[in-house]
Coordinates of N, CA and C in Angstrom, one line a residue:
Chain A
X1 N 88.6 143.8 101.6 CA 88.3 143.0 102.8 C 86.9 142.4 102.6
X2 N 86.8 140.9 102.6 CA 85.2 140.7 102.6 C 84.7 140.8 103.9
X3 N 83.1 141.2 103.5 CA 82.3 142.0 103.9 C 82.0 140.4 105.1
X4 N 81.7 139.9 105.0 CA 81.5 138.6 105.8 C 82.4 137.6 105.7
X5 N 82.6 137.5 107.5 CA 84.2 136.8 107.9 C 83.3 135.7 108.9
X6 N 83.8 134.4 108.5 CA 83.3 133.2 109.3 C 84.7 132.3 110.0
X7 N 84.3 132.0 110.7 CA 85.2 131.1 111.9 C 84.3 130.2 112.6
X8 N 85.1 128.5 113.0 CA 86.5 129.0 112.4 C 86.4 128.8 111.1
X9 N 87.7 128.1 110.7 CA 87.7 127.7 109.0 C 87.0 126.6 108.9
X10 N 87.6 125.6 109.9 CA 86.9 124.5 109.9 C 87.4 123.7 111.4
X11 N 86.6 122.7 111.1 CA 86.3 121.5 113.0 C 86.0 120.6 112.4
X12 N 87.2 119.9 113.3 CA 86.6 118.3 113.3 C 85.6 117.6 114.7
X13 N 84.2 117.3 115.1 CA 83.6 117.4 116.1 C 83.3 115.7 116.3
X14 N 83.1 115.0 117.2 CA 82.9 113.7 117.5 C 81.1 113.5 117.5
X15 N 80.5 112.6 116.6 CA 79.3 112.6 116.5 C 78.5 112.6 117.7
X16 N 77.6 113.0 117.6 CA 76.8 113.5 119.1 C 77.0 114.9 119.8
X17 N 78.3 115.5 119.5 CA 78.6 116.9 120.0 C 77.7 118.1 119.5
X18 N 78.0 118.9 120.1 CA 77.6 120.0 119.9 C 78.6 120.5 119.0
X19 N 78.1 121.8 118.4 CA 79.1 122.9 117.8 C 78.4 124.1 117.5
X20 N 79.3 125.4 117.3 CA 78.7 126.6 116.8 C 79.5 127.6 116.1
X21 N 79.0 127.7 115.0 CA 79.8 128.5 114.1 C 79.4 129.9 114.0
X22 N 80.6 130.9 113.9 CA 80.6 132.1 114.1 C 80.4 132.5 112.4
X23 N 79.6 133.7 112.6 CA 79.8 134.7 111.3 C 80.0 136.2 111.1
X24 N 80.7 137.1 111.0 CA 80.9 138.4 111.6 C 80.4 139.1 110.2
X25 N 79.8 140.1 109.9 CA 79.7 140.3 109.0 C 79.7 142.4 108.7
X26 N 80.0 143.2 107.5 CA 80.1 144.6 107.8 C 78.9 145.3 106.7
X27 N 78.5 144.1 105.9 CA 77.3 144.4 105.1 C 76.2 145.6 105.7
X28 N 76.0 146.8 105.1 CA 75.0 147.6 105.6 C 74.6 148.4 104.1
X29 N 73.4 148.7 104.6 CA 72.0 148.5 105.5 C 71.7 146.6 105.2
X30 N 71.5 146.3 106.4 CA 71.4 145.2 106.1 C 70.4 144.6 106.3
X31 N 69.7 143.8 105.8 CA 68.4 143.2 104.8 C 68.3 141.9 105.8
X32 N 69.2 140.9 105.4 CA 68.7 139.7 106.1 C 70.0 138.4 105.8
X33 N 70.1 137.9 107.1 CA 71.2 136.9 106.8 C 71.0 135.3 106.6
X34 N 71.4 134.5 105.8 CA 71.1 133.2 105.8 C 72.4 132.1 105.7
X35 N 71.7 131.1 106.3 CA 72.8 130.3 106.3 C 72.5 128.7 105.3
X36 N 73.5 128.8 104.7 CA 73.2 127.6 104.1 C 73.9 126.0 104.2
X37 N 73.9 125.2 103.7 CA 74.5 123.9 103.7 C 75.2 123.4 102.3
X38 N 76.3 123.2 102.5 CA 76.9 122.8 101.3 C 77.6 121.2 101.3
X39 N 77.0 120.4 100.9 CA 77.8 118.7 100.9 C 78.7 118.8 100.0
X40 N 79.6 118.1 99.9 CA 80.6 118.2 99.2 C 79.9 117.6 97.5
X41 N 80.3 118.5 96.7 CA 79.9 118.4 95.3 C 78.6 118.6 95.0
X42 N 78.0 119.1 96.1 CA 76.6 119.6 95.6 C 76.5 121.0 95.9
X43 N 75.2 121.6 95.5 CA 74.7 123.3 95.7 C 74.7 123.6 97.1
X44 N 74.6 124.8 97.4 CA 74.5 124.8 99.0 C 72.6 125.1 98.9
X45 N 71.8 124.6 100.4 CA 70.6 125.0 100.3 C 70.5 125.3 101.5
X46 N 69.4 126.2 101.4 CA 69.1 127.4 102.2 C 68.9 126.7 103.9
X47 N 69.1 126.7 105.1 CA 69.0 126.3 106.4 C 68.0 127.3 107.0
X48 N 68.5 128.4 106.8 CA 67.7 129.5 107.8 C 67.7 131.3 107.6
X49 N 66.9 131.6 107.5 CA 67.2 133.2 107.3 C 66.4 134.2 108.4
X50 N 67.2 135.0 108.6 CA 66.7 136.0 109.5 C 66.8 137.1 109.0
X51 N 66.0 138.5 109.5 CA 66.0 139.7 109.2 C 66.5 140.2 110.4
X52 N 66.6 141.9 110.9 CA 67.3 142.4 111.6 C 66.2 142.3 113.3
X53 N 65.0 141.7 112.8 CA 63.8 141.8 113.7 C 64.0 140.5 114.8
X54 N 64.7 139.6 113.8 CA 64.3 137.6 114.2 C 66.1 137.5 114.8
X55 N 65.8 137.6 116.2 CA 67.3 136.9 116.7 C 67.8 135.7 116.7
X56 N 66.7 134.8 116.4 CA 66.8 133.6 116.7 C 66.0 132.6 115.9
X57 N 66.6 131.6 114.8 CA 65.7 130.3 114.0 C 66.3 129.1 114.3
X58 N 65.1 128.3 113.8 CA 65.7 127.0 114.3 C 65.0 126.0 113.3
X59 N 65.8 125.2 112.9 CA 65.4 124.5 111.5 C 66.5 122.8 112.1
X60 N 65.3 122.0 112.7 CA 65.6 120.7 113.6 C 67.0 121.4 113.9
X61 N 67.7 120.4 114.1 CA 69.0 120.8 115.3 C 69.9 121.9 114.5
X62 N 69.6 122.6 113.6 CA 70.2 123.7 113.4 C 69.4 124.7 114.3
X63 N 70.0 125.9 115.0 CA 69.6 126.9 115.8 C 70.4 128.1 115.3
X64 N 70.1 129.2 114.6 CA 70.4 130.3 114.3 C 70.3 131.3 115.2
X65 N 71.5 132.1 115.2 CA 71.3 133.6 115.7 C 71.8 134.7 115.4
X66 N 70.9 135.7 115.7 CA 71.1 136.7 114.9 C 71.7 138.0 116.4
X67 N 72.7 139.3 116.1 CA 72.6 139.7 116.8 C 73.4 141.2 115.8
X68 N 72.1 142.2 115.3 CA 72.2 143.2 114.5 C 73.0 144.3 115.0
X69 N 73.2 144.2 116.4 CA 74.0 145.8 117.0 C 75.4 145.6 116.4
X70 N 75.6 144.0 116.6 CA 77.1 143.9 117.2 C 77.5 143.1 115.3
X71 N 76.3 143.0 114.6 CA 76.3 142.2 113.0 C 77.0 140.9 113.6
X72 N 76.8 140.1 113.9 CA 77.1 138.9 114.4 C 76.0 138.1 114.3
X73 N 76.5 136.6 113.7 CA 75.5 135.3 113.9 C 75.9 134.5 114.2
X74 N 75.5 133.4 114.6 CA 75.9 132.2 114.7 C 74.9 131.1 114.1
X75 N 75.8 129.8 114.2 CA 74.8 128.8 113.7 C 75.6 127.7 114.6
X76 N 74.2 126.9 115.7 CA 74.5 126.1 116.3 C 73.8 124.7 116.0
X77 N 75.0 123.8 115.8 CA 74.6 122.2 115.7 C 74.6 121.5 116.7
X78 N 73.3 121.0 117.5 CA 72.9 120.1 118.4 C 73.2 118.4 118.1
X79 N 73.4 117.9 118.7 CA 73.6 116.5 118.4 C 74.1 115.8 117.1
X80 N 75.1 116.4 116.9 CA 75.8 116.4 115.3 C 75.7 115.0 114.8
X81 N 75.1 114.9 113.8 CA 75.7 113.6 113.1 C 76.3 113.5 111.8
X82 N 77.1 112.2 111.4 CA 77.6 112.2 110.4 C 77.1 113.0 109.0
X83 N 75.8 113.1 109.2 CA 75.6 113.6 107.7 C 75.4 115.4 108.0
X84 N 75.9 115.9 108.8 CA 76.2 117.4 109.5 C 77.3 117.9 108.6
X85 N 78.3 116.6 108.6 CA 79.8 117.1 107.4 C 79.4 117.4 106.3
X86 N 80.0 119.1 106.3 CA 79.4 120.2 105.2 C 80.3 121.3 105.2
X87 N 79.7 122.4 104.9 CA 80.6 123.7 104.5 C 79.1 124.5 104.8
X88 N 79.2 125.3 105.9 CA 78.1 126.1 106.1 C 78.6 127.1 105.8
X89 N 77.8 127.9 105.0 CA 78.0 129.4 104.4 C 76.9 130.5 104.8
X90 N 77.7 131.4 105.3 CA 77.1 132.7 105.9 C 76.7 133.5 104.8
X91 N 75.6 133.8 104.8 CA 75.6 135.0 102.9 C 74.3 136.3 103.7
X92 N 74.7 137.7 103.5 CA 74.5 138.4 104.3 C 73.6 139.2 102.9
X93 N 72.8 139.6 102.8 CA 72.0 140.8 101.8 C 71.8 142.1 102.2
X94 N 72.0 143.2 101.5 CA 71.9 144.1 102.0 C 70.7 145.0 101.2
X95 N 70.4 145.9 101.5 CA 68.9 146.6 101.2 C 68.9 147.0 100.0
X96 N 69.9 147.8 98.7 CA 70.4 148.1 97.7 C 69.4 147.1 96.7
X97 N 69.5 148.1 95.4 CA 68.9 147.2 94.8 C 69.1 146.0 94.3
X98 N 68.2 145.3 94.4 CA 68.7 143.5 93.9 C 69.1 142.7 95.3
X99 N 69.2 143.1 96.4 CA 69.2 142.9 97.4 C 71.1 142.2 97.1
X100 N 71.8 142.5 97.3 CA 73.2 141.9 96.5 C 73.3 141.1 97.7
X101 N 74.5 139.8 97.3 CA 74.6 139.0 98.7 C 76.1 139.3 98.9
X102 N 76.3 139.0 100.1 CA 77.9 139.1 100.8 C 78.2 137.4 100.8
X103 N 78.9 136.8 100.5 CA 79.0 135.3 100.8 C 80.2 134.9 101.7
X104 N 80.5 134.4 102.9 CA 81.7 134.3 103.8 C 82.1 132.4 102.8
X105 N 83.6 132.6 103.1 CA 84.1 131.4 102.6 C 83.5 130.3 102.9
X106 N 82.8 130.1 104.4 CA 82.3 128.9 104.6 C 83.0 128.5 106.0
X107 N 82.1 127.2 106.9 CA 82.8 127.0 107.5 C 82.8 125.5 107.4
X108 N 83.8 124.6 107.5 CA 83.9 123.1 107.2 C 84.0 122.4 108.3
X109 N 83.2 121.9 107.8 CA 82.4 120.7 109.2 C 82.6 119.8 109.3
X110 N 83.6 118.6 109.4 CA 83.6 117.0 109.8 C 83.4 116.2 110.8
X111 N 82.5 115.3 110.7 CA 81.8 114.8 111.8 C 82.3 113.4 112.1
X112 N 83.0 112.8 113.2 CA 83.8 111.9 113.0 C 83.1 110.5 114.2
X113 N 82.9 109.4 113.8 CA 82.5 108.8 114.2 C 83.2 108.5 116.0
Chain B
X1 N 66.2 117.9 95.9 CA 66.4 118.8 94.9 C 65.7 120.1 94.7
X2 N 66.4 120.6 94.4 CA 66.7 122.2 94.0 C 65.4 122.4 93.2
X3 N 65.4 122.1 91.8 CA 65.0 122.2 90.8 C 66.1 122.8 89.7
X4 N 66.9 123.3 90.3 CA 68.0 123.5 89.1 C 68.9 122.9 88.4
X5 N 68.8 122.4 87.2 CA 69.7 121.6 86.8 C 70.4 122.1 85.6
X6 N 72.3 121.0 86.1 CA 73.0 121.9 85.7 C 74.1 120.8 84.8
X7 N 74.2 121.0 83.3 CA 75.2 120.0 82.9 C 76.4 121.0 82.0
X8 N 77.4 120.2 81.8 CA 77.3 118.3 82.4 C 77.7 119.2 84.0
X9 N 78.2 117.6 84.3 CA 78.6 117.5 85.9 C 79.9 117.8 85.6
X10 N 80.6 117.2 85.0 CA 82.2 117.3 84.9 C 82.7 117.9 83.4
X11 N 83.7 118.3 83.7 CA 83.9 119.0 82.3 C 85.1 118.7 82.3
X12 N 86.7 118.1 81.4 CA 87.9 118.3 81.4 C 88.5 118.7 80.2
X13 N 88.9 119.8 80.3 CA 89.5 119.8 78.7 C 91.1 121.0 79.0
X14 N 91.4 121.2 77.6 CA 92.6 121.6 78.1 C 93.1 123.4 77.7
X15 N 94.0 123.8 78.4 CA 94.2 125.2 78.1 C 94.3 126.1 77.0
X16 N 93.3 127.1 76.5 CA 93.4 127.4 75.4 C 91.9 127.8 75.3
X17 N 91.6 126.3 75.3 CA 90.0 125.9 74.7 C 89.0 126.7 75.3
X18 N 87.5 125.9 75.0 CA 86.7 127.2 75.1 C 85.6 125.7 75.5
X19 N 84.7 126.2 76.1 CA 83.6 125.7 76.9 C 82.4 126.5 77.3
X20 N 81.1 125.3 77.1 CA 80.0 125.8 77.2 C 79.1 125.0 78.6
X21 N 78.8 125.9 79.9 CA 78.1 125.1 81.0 C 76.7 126.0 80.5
X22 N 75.7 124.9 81.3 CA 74.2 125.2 80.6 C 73.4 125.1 82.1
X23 N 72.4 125.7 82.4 CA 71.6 125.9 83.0 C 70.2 126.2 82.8
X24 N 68.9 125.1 83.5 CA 68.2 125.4 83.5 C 67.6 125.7 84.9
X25 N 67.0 126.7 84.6 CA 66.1 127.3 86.2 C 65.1 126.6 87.0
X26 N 64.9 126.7 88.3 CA 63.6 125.9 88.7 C 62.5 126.7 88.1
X27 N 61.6 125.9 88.3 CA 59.9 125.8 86.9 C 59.4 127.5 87.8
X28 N 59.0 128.5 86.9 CA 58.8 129.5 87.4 C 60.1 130.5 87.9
X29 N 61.2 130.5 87.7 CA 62.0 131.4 88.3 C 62.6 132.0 87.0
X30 N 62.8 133.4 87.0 CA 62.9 134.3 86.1 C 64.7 134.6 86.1
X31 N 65.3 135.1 87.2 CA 66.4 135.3 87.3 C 67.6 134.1 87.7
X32 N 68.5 134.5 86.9 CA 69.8 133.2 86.5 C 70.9 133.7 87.2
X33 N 71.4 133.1 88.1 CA 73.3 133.5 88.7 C 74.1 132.7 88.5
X34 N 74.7 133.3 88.0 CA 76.2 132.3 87.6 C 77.5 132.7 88.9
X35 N 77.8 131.5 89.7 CA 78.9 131.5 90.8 C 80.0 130.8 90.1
X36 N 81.1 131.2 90.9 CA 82.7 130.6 90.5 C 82.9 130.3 91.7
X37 N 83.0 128.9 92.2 CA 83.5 128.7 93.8 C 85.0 127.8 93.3
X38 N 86.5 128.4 93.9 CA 87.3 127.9 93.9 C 87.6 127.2 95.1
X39 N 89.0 126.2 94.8 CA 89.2 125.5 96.1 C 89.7 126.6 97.4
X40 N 88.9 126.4 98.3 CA 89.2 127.0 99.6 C 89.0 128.4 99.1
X41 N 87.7 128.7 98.2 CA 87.3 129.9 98.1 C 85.8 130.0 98.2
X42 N 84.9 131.2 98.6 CA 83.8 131.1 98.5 C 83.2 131.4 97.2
X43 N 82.0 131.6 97.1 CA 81.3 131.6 96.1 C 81.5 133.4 95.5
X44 N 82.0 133.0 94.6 CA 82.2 134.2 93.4 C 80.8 134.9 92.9
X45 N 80.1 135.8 92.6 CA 79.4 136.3 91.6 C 79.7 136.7 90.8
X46 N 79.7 135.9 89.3 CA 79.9 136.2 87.9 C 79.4 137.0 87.8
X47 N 77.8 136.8 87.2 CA 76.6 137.4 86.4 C 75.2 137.2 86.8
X48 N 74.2 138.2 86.7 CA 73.2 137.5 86.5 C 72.2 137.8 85.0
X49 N 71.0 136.9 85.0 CA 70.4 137.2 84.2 C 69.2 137.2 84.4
X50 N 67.9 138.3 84.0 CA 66.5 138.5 84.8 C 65.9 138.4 83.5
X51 N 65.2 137.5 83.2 CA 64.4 137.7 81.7 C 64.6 137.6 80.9
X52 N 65.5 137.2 80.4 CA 66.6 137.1 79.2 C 67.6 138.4 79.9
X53 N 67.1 139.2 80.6 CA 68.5 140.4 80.2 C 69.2 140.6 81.3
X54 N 70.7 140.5 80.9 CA 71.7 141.2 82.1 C 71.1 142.1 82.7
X55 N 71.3 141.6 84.5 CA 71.1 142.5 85.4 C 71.9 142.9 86.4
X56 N 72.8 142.0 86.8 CA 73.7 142.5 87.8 C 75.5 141.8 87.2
X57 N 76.1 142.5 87.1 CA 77.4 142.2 86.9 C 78.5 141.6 88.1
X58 N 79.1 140.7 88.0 CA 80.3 140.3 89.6 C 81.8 140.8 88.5
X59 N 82.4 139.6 89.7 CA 84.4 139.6 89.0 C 83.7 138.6 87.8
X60 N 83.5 139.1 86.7 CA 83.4 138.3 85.6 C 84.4 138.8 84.7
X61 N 85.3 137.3 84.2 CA 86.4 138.1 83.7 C 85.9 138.2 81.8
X62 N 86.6 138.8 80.8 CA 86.7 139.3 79.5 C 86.0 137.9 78.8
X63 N 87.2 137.1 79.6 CA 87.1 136.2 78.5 C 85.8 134.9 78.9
X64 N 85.1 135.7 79.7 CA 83.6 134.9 80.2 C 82.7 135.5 79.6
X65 N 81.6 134.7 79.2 CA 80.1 135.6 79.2 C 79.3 134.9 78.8
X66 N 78.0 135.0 79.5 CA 76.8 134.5 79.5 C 75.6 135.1 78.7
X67 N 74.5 134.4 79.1 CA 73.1 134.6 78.1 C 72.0 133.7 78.6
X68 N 71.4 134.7 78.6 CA 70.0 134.0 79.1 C 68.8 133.9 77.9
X69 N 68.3 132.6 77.3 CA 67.3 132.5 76.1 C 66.1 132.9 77.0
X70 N 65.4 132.9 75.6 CA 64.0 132.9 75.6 C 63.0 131.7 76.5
X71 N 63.5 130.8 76.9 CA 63.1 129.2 77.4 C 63.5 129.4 79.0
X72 N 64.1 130.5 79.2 CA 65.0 131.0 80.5 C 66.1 130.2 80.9
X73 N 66.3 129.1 80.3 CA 67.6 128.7 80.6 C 69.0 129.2 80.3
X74 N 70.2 129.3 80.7 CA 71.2 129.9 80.2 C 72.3 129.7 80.1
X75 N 73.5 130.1 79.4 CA 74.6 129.2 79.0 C 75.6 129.9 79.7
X76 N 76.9 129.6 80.1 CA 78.1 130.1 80.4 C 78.9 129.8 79.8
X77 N 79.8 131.0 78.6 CA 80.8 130.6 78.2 C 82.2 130.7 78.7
X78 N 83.0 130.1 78.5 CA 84.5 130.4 79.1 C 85.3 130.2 77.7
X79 N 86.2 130.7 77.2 CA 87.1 130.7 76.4 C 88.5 131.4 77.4
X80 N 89.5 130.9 76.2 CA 90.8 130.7 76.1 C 91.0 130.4 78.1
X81 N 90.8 129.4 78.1 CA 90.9 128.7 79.5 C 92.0 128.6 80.0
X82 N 92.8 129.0 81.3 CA 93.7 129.0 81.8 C 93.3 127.4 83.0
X83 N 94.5 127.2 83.4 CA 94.7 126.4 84.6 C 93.8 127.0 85.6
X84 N 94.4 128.2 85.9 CA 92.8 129.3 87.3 C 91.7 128.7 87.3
X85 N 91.2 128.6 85.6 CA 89.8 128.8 85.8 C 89.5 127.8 86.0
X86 N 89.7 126.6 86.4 CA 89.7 125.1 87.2 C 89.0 125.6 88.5
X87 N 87.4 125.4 88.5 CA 86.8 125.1 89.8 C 85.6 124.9 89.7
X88 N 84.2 125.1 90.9 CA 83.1 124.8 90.6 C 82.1 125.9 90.1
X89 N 81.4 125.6 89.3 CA 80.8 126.8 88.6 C 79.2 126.1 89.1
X90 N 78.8 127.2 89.8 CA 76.9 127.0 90.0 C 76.3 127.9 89.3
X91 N 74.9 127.6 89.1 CA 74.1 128.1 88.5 C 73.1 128.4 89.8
X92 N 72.2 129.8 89.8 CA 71.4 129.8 90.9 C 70.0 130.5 90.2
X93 N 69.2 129.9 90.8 CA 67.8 131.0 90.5 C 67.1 131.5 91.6
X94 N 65.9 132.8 91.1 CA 65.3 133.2 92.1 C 64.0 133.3 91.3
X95 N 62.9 133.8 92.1 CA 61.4 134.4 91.2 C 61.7 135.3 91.1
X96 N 62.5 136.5 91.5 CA 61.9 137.6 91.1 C 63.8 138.3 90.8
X97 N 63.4 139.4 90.2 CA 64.9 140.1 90.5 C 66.0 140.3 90.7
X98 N 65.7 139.9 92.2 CA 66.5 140.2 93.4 C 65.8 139.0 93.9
X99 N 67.1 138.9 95.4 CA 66.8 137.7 95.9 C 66.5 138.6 96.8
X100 N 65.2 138.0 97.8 CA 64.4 138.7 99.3 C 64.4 137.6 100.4
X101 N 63.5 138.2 101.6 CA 63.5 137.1 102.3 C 62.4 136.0 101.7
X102 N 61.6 136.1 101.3 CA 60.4 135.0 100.5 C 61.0 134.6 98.9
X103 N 62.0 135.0 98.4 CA 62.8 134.7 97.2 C 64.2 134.0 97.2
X104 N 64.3 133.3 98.2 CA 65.8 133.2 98.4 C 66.4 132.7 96.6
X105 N 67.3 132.2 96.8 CA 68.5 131.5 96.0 C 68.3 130.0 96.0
X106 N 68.3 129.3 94.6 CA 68.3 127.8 94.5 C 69.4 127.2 94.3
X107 N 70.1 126.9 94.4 CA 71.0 126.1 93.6 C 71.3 124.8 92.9
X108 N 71.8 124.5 91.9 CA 72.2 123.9 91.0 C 73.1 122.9 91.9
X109 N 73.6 122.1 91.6 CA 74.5 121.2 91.8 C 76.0 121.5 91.5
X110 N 76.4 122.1 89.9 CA 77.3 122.3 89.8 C 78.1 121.9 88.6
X111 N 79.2 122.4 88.3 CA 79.9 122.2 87.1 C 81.2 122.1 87.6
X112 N 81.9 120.8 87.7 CA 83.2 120.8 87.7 C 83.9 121.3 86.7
X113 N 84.5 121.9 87.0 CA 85.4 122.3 85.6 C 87.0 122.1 85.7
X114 N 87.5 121.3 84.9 CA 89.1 120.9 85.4 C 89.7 121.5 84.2
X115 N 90.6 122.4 84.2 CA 91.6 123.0 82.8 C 93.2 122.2 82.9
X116 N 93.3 121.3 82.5 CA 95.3 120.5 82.2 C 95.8 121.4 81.3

């Protein structure tokens, strides 16, 4: 079973909306979670990371949350625009050496005029 | 940009054969990861490499293997290539190790890789 499960799979959202993507994760001891951005045919890059201390980041209209009791995050997109369509990836680290990452499939984002 | 760059961009060739993806690291980063992302799959961990030397092993199959030079850049081989092995292959770096909260992960852009 992977260790980090993201939902949904994917949304189609009307530009200007809101949205928020879930990430459930079972990774322990756990270190710190980040979320990243993936455009289609490129690398994914880093959005936001939190540790078990930081409930909450915000990187312009991305807004991260963190919630360690329940291992749950979310990542919410404020006033979506076209170039929002991506594949956000939940990747969770755990304290072990090398700090290993957990990576959730992603979630797919289309932003429709 | 990343700083990691990764060629080629596209690769086609056909079942059997054998293929070389290349990676160089952002300026200063010591450790190399090699990902397998298939369609409607997430990102795999192959390998990595810290210094020149193997450090962390993933699902890396037999007929893969990598190498990190002396220049820190690193190669990914694939032989006797199946149809499967058709997907995106990244390369990632870090400064140190391990990836931390002040060390995250770079990424590359990527390697298409198509097996007919």
């Amino acid at each position: 079973k992977n260790q980090v499960e993201q939902s949904p799979q994917s949304l189609i959202i009307l530009e200007g909306k809101n949205c928020t993507l879930q990430c459930n994760y079972t990774v322990s001891p756990f270190s710190n979670l980040r979320w990243y951005k993936q455009d289609t045919g490129r690398g994914p890059v880093s959005l936001t990371i939190m540790t078990f201390s930081e409930n909450t980041k915000s990187n312009g209209r991305y807004t991260a949350t963190l919630d360690a009791d329940t291992k749950q995050s979310s990542l919410h997109i404020t006033a979506s625009q076209l170039s929002d369509s991506a594949s956000y990836i939940c990747v969770v680290s755990d304290l072990y050496g090398n700090n290993r990452l957990a990576f959730g499939k992603g979630n797919q984002v289309v932003v429709i005029p | 940009d990343s700083g990691v760059t990764q060629t080629p961009k596209h690769l086609i060739t056909a079942t059997g054969q054998r293929v070389t993806l290349r990676c160089s690291p952002r300026s200063g980063d010591l450790s190399v990861y090699w990902y397998q992302q298939s369609l409607d799959q997430g990102l795999q961990f192959l390998i990595q490499y810290y210094n020149g030397e193997e450090r962390a092993k993933g699902n890396i199959l037999e007929r893969f293997s990598a190498q990190q030079f002396p220049d820190l850049h690193s190669e990914l081989n694939l032989s006797s290539l199946e149809l499967g092995d058709s997907a995106l292959y990244f390369c990632a770096s870090s400064v140190g190790v391990g990836v931390s909260y002040n060390s995250p992960l770079h990424f590359g852009n990527g390697t298409r890789l198509t097996v007919t």
